[in-house]
Amino acid sequence: MEPRRSQDHEDVPRPVVGIGNAFPASFELAEHRHRRGQFLYAASGVIAVGTPEGSWVAPPERAVWIPPGTPHSVRMVGAVQTRSVLIEPAAYGAFPGSCRVVGVSALLRQLLVAAAEIPTEYDEQGRDGLVMRLLIAEIRSAPRIPIAVPFPRHVALAALCHAFLERPNATAAIDQWAFALAINRRSFTRLFRRETGMSFAEWRQQACVSVALPRLAAGESITSIALDLGYDGPANFSTMFKRMLGVPPSRYRP
């Protein structure tokens, strides 16, 4: 399979274009944007997508939807093989208007692999066109997965959120953050939900999982990650992780 750069295929006269690439460990794509929407999947390794609005991490069996025109950077954890598709905004009706992580079924995975092998100017009425239409149907039905760390627009609150991601702490308390913003607990709770769409406790857990996933993929021990995140030990961390993602953290270690 020949590698394809997404920016080289924005104007291909087809509604969907498949792309496949290989990246070395720790490679980073600087902030950029696409005119088309992008469904980005790592067939191996882990990808971390960052936008001005938040951070999305996709381990194996997950993908990230990036709406058209969204500025984003991509960081690779481990050696990464990506399979993605660029979707013409008006071709198939409305897609989600914000980034999200979704589940990738076995069928969707095979369709993404197949799409990367299809010529860019494929026969829309033939077999390749059928594959692409089925691919779009599977993307539409893919379940949303709660691995999102939205950033607030409130400047001072956003600074606290970014600082948390640099040094996450599962025991961080609302009162500490409210004090830092010089507001009471109730006002902070309302502000945080309005700005992020989730409670402080939910966001804190999402952030911890988001930080943990790349470290797990890099082979770090569950115990060291749990302790670094402020958990009493690996059992509490593993319980939280499995409750959120449905599988234990060991599932994501190489």
Short mmCIF file of C-alpha atoms in Angstrom, two decimals:
data_model
loop_
_atom_site.label_atom_id
_atom_site.label_comp_id
_atom_site.label_asym_id
_atom_site.label_seq_id
_atom_site.Cartn_x
_atom_site.Cartn_y
_atom_site.Cartn_z
CA MET A 1 0.00 0.00 0.00
CA GLU A 2 1.35 3.40 -1.02
CA PRO A 3 1.10 6.06 1.72
CA ARG A 4 -1.34 8.88 1.04
CA ARG A 5 -1.14 12.36 2.53
CA SER A 6 -4.57 13.65 3.50
CA GLN A 7 -3.84 17.16 2.23
CA ASP A 8 -3.15 15.76 -1.24
CA HIS A 9 -6.66 14.34 -1.57
CA GLU A 10 -8.95 17.10 -0.35
CA ASP A 11 -10.18 17.81 -3.89
CA VAL A 12 -10.40 14.29 -5.30
CA PRO A 13 -13.77 14.03 -7.12
CA ARG A 14 -15.08 11.30 -4.83
CA PRO A 15 -17.18 11.71 -1.65
CA VAL A 16 -14.93 9.41 0.40
CA VAL A 17 -11.17 8.84 0.18
CA GLY A 18 -9.33 6.12 2.10
CA ILE A 19 -5.86 6.80 3.51
CA GLY A 20 -3.27 4.53 5.10
CA ASN A 21 0.04 5.55 6.66
CA ALA A 22 2.75 4.31 9.02
CA PHE A 23 4.40 6.52 11.64
CA PRO A 24 7.38 5.86 13.94
CA ALA A 25 7.01 5.91 17.71
CA SER A 26 6.40 9.35 19.26
CA PHE A 27 5.87 11.00 15.88
CA GLU A 28 3.75 14.16 16.02
CA LEU A 29 1.70 15.82 13.31
CA ALA A 30 1.64 19.57 13.94
CA GLU A 31 -1.68 21.38 14.09
CA HIS A 32 -3.47 21.34 10.76
CA ARG A 33 -7.00 21.10 9.41
CA HIS A 34 -8.93 19.41 6.60
CA ARG A 35 -11.72 20.78 4.46
CA ARG A 36 -13.31 17.34 4.72
CA GLY A 37 -14.27 15.48 7.88
CA GLN A 38 -11.78 12.82 8.96
CA PHE A 39 -12.43 9.47 10.60
CA LEU A 40 -9.02 8.54 12.04
CA TYR A 41 -8.24 5.00 13.21
CA ALA A 42 -5.01 3.45 14.50
CA ALA A 43 -4.81 -0.15 13.31
CA SER A 44 -1.87 -0.49 15.71
CA GLY A 45 -0.60 1.74 18.48
CA VAL A 46 -2.46 4.63 20.11
CA ILE A 47 -3.25 8.09 18.76
CA ALA A 48 -3.85 11.23 20.82
CA VAL A 49 -5.71 14.02 19.01
CA GLY A 50 -5.58 17.54 20.41
CA THR A 51 -7.79 20.48 19.42
CA PRO A 52 -8.43 23.90 20.96
CA GLU A 53 -11.60 22.39 22.46
CA GLY A 54 -10.12 19.27 24.05
CA SER A 55 -8.17 16.04 23.86
CA TRP A 56 -9.24 12.65 22.48
CA VAL A 57 -7.27 9.41 22.85
CA ALA A 58 -7.99 6.37 20.67
CA PRO A 59 -6.49 3.02 21.72
CA PRO A 60 -7.00 -0.12 19.61
CA GLU A 61 -10.63 -0.74 18.56
CA ARG A 62 -11.38 2.99 18.83
CA ALA A 63 -11.29 5.85 16.32
CA VAL A 64 -11.62 9.64 16.42
CA TRP A 65 -14.10 11.62 14.36
CA ILE A 66 -12.71 15.08 13.45
CA PRO A 67 -15.27 17.45 11.88
CA PRO A 68 -14.41 19.48 8.75
CA GLY A 69 -12.23 22.51 9.38
CA THR A 70 -11.25 21.53 12.94
CA PRO A 71 -7.65 22.50 13.83
CA HIS A 72 -5.99 19.43 15.32
CA SER A 73 -2.64 17.85 16.09
CA VAL A 74 -1.95 14.12 16.35
CA ARG A 75 0.58 12.41 18.60
CA MET A 76 1.56 8.78 18.03
CA VAL A 77 2.19 6.49 21.00
CA GLY A 78 4.34 3.61 19.87
CA ALA A 79 4.71 2.80 16.19
CA VAL A 80 1.33 3.54 14.63
CA GLN A 81 -0.40 2.28 11.50
CA THR A 82 -3.31 4.58 10.65
CA ARG A 83 -6.29 3.86 8.45
CA SER A 84 -8.62 6.79 7.95
CA VAL A 85 -11.13 8.25 5.55
CA LEU A 86 -11.81 11.80 4.42
CA ILE A 87 -15.52 12.49 3.96
CA GLU A 88 -16.92 15.28 1.81
CA PRO A 89 -19.04 17.45 4.14
CA ALA A 90 -22.14 17.61 1.93
CA ALA A 91 -22.00 14.08 0.50
CA TYR A 92 -23.84 12.07 3.15
CA GLY A 93 -25.76 14.60 5.23
CA ALA A 94 -24.86 15.82 8.69
CA PHE A 95 -22.15 14.19 10.76
CA PRO A 96 -21.38 15.16 14.39
CA GLY A 97 -20.20 18.75 14.70
CA SER A 98 -17.65 18.03 17.42
CA CYS A 99 -14.79 15.58 17.91
CA ARG A 100 -15.58 12.26 19.53
CA VAL A 101 -14.14 8.80 20.13
CA VAL A 102 -16.16 5.88 18.76
CA GLY A 103 -15.95 2.12 18.84
CA VAL A 104 -14.63 0.23 15.82
CA SER A 105 -16.30 -3.10 15.14
CA ALA A 106 -14.57 -5.97 13.35
CA LEU A 107 -16.51 -5.13 10.18
CA LEU A 108 -15.68 -1.42 10.36
CA ARG A 109 -12.01 -2.24 10.89
CA GLN A 110 -11.92 -4.42 7.77
CA LEU A 111 -13.72 -1.75 5.75
CA LEU A 112 -11.17 0.88 6.85
CA VAL A 113 -8.34 -1.44 5.81
CA ALA A 114 -10.03 -2.10 2.47
CA ALA A 115 -10.71 1.61 1.84
CA ALA A 116 -7.02 2.43 2.14
CA GLU A 117 -6.31 0.00 -0.71
CA ILE A 118 -8.98 1.41 -3.04
CA PRO A 119 -7.79 3.82 -5.77
CA THR A 120 -8.64 7.42 -5.00
CA GLU A 121 -10.72 7.80 -8.17
CA TYR A 122 -12.63 4.55 -7.83
CA ASP A 123 -15.74 3.45 -9.71
CA GLU A 124 -18.60 4.81 -7.59
CA GLN A 125 -21.09 2.41 -9.21
CA GLY A 126 -18.90 -0.66 -8.85
CA ARG A 127 -17.60 -2.80 -6.00
CA ASP A 128 -15.37 -0.05 -4.61
CA GLY A 129 -18.29 2.36 -4.42
CA LEU A 130 -20.31 -0.26 -2.53
CA VAL A 131 -17.46 -0.69 -0.03
CA MET A 132 -17.32 3.05 0.58
CA ARG A 133 -21.09 3.34 1.07
CA LEU A 134 -21.08 0.45 3.54
CA LEU A 135 -18.14 2.09 5.31
CA ILE A 136 -20.12 5.30 5.77
CA ALA A 137 -23.09 3.33 7.13
CA GLU A 138 -20.84 1.60 9.67
CA ILE A 139 -19.23 4.89 10.73
CA ARG A 140 -22.70 6.36 11.29
CA SER A 141 -23.70 3.45 13.55
CA ALA A 142 -20.42 3.31 15.52
CA PRO A 143 -21.08 3.78 19.25
CA ARG A 144 -19.69 6.81 21.02
CA ILE A 145 -17.04 5.96 23.66
CA PRO A 146 -16.52 8.22 26.70
CA ILE A 147 -12.84 9.07 26.27
CA ALA A 148 -12.98 12.84 25.97
CA VAL A 149 -11.33 15.68 27.87
CA PRO A 150 -13.09 18.87 26.72
CA PHE A 151 -11.41 22.18 27.50
CA PRO A 152 -13.53 25.09 28.76
CA ARG A 153 -13.48 28.49 27.06
CA HIS A 154 -13.31 30.20 30.46
CA VAL A 155 -9.66 31.27 30.50
CA ALA A 156 -8.85 30.71 34.17
CA LEU A 157 -10.71 27.40 34.32
CA ALA A 158 -9.01 26.23 31.12
CA ALA A 159 -5.62 26.98 32.71
CA LEU A 160 -6.53 24.72 35.64
CA CYS A 161 -7.62 21.96 33.26
CA HIS A 162 -4.41 22.12 31.23
CA ALA A 163 -2.35 22.09 34.43
CA PHE A 164 -4.27 19.02 35.60
CA LEU A 165 -3.40 17.14 32.42
CA GLU A 166 0.26 17.93 33.03
CA ARG A 167 0.06 16.55 36.58
CA PRO A 168 -3.19 14.58 36.96
CA ASN A 169 -4.43 13.76 40.45
CA ALA A 170 -7.46 11.52 40.97
CA THR A 171 -8.00 13.02 44.43
CA ALA A 172 -8.22 16.64 43.23
CA ALA A 173 -11.20 18.25 44.96
CA ILE A 174 -13.79 20.74 43.81
CA ASP A 175 -13.06 23.01 46.78
CA GLN A 176 -9.42 23.36 45.69
CA TRP A 177 -10.39 24.46 42.19
CA ALA A 178 -13.18 26.72 43.43
CA PHE A 179 -10.73 28.42 45.80
CA ALA A 180 -8.27 28.94 42.93
CA LEU A 181 -11.01 30.74 40.97
CA ALA A 182 -12.20 32.67 44.05
CA ILE A 183 -15.78 31.39 43.75
CA ASN A 184 -17.90 29.17 45.97
CA ARG A 185 -18.41 25.44 45.43
CA ARG A 186 -21.91 25.76 43.99
CA SER A 187 -20.88 28.42 41.47
CA PHE A 188 -17.87 26.33 40.45
CA THR A 189 -20.02 23.25 39.89
CA ARG A 190 -22.40 25.18 37.63
CA LEU A 191 -19.52 26.83 35.76
CA PHE A 192 -17.68 23.56 35.19
CA ARG A 193 -20.71 21.72 33.79
CA ARG A 194 -21.67 24.66 31.59
CA GLU A 195 -18.15 24.90 30.16
CA THR A 196 -17.35 21.20 29.70
CA GLY A 197 -20.71 19.44 29.51
CA MET A 198 -19.84 17.11 32.38
CA SER A 199 -19.37 17.13 36.13
CA PHE A 200 -15.97 17.77 37.69
CA ALA A 201 -15.74 14.15 38.89
CA GLU A 202 -16.56 12.82 35.40
CA TRP A 203 -14.02 15.13 33.76
CA ARG A 204 -11.34 14.19 36.31
CA GLN A 205 -11.82 10.48 35.59
CA GLN A 206 -11.83 11.06 31.83
CA ALA A 207 -8.61 13.03 32.12
CA CYS A 208 -6.95 10.29 34.17
CA VAL A 209 -7.94 7.64 31.62
CA SER A 210 -6.75 9.87 28.79
CA VAL A 211 -3.33 10.22 30.43
CA ALA A 212 -3.15 6.53 31.38
CA LEU A 213 -3.89 5.06 27.93
CA PRO A 214 -0.71 6.25 26.18
CA ARG A 215 1.37 5.16 29.17
CA LEU A 216 -0.22 1.70 29.12
CA ALA A 217 0.44 1.44 25.38
CA ALA A 218 4.08 2.36 26.04
CA GLY A 219 4.37 -0.64 28.39
CA GLU A 220 4.43 1.10 31.78
CA SER A 221 3.22 -0.90 34.75
CA ILE A 222 -0.34 -0.49 35.96
CA THR A 223 0.90 0.02 39.52
CA SER A 224 3.21 2.91 38.65
CA ILE A 225 0.52 4.61 36.57
CA ALA A 226 -2.08 4.20 39.32
CA LEU A 227 0.20 5.67 41.97
CA ASP A 228 1.26 8.56 39.73
CA LEU A 229 -2.39 9.40 39.16
CA GLY A 230 -3.05 9.54 42.89
CA TYR A 231 -4.82 6.23 43.42
CA ASP A 232 -4.15 4.20 46.55
CA GLY A 233 -3.09 1.25 44.41
CA PRO A 234 -3.71 -0.59 41.15
CA ALA A 235 -6.99 -2.18 42.30
CA ASN A 236 -8.86 1.13 42.65
CA PHE A 237 -7.46 2.40 39.38
CA SER A 238 -8.34 -0.83 37.56
CA THR A 239 -11.90 -0.74 38.91
CA MET A 240 -12.41 2.80 37.65
CA PHE A 241 -10.80 2.01 34.29
CA LYS A 242 -12.93 -1.08 33.69
CA ARG A 243 -16.10 0.75 34.70
CA MET A 244 -15.40 3.43 32.09
CA LEU A 245 -14.05 1.35 29.20
CA GLY A 246 -15.48 -2.08 29.88
CA VAL A 247 -12.07 -3.80 29.94
CA PRO A 248 -9.19 -3.84 32.46
CA PRO A 249 -6.12 -1.64 31.85
CA SER A 250 -4.04 -4.74 31.10
CA ARG A 251 -6.01 -4.97 27.83
CA TYR A 252 -4.09 -1.97 26.51
CA ARG A 253 -0.56 -3.04 27.49
CA PRO A 254 1.61 -4.50 24.71
#
